[in-house]
PDB file of C-alpha atoms in Angstrom:
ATOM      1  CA  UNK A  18      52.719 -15.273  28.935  1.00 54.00           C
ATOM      2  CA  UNK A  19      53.269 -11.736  27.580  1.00 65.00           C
ATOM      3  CA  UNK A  20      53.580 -10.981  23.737  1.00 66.00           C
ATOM      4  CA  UNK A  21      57.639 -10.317  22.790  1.00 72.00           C
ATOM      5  CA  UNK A  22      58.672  -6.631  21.385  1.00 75.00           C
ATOM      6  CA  UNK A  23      58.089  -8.020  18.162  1.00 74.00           C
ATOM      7  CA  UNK A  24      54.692  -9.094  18.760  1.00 68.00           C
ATOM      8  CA  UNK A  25      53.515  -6.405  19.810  1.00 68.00           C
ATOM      9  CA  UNK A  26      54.905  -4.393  16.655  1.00 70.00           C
ATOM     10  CA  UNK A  27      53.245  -6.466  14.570  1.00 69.00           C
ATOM     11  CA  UNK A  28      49.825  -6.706  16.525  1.00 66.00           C
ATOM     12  CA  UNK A  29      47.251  -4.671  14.948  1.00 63.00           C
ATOM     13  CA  UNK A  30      45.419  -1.643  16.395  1.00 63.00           C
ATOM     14  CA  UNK A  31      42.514  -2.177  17.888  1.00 61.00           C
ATOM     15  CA  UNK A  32      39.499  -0.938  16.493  1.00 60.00           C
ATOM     16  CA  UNK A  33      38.292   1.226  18.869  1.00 56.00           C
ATOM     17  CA  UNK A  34      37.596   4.356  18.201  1.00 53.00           C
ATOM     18  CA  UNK A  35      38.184   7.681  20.769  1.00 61.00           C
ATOM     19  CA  UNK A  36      35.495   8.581  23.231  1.00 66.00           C
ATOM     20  CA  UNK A  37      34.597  11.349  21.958  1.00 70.00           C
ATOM     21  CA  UNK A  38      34.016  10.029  18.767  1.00 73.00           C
ATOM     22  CA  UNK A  39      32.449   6.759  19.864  1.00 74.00           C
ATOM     23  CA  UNK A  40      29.914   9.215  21.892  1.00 76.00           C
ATOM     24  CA  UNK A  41      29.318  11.480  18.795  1.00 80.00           C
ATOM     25  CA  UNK A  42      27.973   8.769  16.878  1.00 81.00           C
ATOM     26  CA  UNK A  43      26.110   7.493  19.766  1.00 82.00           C
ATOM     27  CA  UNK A  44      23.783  11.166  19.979  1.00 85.00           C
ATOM     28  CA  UNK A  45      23.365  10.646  16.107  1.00 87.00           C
ATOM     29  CA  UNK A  46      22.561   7.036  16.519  1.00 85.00           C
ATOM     30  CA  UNK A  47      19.891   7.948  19.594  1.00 87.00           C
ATOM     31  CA  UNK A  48      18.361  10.978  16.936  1.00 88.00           C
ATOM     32  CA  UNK A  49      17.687   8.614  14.243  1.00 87.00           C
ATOM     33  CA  UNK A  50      16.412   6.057  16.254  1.00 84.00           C
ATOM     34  CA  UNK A  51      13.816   9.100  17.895  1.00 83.00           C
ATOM     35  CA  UNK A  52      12.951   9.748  14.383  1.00 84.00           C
ATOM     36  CA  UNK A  53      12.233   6.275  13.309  1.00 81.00           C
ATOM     37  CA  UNK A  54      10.360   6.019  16.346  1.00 79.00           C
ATOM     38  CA  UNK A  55       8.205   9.662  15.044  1.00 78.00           C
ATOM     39  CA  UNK A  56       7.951   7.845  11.740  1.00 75.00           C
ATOM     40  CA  UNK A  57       6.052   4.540  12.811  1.00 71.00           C
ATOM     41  CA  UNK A  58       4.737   6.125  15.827  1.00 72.00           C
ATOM     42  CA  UNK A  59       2.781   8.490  13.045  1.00 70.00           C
ATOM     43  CA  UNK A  60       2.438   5.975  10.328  1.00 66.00           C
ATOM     44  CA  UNK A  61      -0.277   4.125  12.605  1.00 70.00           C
ATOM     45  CA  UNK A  62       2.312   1.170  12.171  1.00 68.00           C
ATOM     46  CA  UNK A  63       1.300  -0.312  15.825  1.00 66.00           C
ATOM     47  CA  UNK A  64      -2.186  -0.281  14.499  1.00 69.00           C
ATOM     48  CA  UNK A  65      -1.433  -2.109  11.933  1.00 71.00           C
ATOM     49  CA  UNK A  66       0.992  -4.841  13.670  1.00 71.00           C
ATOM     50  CA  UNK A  67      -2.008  -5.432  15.985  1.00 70.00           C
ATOM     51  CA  UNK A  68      -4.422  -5.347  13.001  1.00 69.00           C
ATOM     52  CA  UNK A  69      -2.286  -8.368  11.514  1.00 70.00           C
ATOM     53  CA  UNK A  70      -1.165 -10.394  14.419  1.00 78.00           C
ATOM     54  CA  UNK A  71      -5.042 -10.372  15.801  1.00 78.00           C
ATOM     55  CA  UNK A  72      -6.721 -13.227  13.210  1.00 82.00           C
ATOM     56  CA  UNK A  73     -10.032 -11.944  14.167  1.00 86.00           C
ATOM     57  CA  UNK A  74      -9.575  -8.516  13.650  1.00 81.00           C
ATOM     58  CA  UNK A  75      -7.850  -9.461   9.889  1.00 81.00           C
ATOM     59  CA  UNK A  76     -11.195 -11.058   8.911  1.00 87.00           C
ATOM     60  CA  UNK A  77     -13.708  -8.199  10.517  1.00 88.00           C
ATOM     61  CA  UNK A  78     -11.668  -5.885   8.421  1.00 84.00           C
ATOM     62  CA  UNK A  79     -11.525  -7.928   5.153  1.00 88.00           C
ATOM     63  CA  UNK A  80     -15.056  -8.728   5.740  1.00 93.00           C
ATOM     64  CA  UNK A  81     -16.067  -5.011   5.653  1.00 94.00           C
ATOM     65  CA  UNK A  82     -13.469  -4.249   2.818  1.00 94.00           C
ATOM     66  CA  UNK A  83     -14.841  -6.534   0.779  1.00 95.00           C
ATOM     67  CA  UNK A  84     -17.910  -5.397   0.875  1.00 97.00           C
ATOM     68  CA  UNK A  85     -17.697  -1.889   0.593  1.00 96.00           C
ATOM     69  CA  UNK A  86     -15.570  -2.984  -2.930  1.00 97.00           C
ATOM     70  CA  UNK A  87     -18.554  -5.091  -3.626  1.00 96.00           C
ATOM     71  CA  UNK A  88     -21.465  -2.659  -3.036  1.00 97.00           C
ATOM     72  CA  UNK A  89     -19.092   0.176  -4.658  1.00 96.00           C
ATOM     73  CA  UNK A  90     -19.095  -1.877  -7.509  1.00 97.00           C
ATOM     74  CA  UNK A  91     -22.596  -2.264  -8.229  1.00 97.00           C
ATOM     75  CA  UNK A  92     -23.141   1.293  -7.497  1.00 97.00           C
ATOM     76  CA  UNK A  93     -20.756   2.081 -10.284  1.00 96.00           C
ATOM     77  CA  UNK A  94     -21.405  -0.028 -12.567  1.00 97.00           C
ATOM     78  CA  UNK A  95     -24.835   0.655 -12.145  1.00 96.00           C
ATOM     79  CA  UNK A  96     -24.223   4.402 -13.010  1.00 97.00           C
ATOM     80  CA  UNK A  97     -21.621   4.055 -15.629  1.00 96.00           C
ATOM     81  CA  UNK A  98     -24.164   1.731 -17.717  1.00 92.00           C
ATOM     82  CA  UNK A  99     -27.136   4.005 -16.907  1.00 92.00           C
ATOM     83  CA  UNK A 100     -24.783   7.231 -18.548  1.00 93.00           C
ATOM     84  CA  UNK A 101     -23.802   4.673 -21.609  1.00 88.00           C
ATOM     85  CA  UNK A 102     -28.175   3.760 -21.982  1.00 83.00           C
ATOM     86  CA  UNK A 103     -28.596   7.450 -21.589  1.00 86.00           C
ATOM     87  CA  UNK A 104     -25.858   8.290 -24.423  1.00 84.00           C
ATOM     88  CA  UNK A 105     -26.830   5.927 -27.063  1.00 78.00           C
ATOM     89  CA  UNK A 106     -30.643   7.091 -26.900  1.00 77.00           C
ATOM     90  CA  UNK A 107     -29.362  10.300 -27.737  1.00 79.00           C
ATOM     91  CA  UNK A 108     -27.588   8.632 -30.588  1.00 72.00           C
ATOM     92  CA  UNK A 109     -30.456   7.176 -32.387  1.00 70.00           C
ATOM     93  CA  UNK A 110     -30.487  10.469 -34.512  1.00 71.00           C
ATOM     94  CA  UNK A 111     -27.263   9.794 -36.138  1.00 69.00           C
ATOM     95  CA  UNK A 112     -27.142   8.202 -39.329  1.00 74.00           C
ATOM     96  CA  UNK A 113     -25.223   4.684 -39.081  1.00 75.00           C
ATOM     97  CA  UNK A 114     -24.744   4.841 -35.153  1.00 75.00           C
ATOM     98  CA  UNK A 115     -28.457   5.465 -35.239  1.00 75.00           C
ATOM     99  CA  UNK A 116     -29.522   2.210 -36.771  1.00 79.00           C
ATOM    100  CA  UNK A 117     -27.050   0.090 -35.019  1.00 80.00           C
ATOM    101  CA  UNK A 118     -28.396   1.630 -31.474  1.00 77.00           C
ATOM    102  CA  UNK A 119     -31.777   1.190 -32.470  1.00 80.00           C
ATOM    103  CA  UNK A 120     -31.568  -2.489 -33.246  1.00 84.00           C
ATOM    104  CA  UNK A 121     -29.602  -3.029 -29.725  1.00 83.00           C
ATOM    105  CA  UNK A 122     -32.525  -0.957 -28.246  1.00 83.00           C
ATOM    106  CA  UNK A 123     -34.687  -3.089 -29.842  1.00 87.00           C
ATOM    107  CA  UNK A 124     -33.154  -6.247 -28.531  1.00 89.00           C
ATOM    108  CA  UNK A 125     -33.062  -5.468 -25.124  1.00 86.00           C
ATOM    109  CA  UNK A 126     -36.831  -4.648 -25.715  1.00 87.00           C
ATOM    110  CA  UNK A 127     -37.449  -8.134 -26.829  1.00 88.00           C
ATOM    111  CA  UNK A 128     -35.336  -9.679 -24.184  1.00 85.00           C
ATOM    112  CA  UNK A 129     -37.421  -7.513 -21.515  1.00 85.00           C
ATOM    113  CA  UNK A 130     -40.520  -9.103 -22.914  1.00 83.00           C
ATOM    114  CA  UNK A 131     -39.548 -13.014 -23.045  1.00 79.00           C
ATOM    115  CA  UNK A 132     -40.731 -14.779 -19.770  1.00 66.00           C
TER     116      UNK A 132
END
């Protein structure tokens, strides 16, 4: 069964586009889709899609992360109350600083000496 003249007058266009411009937007399509494929392809995302669906990978990595943080943070904290030991011995000098450093200094002293 066909549609009647009227039908057809009131059928709506179809939403194709022309050829040309249906293959114009393909190229531009294909383009980005190269450059997404640059993008990930640089930003080591396969590594890390492997990295995370591979459980034991995950935990060798988190492992070492961990404790690289761990031994990092020793190391610094190490230094940074070294510097601060270092800074209030210099202090002792001053006039109310001085006292109040020389009485901590004097209880870490006695808290060195206790068995």
């Amino acid at each position: 069964m066909g549609l009647k003249k009227e039908q057809e007058q009131r059928k709506l266009p179809p939403k194709h586009r022309d050829d040309e411009k249906r293959h114009d937007e393909n190229e531009r399509f294909e383009k980005l889709l190269d450059k997404l494929e640059d993008m990930t392809t640089n930003g080591r995302l396969k590594d890390m899609a492997y990295h995370f669906t591979n459980k034991k990978e995950v935990i060798k990595v988190n492992l070492l992360a961990g404790m690289a943080r761990g031994v990092g943070l020793t190391i610094g904290t190490a230094i940074f109350i070294g510097v601060l030991i270092f800074i209030l011995t210099q202090m002792i000098s001053l006039p109310i600083i001085g006292e109040w450093v020389a009485e901590f200094l004097e209880m870490v002293d006695q808290y060195r000496e206790q068995p």
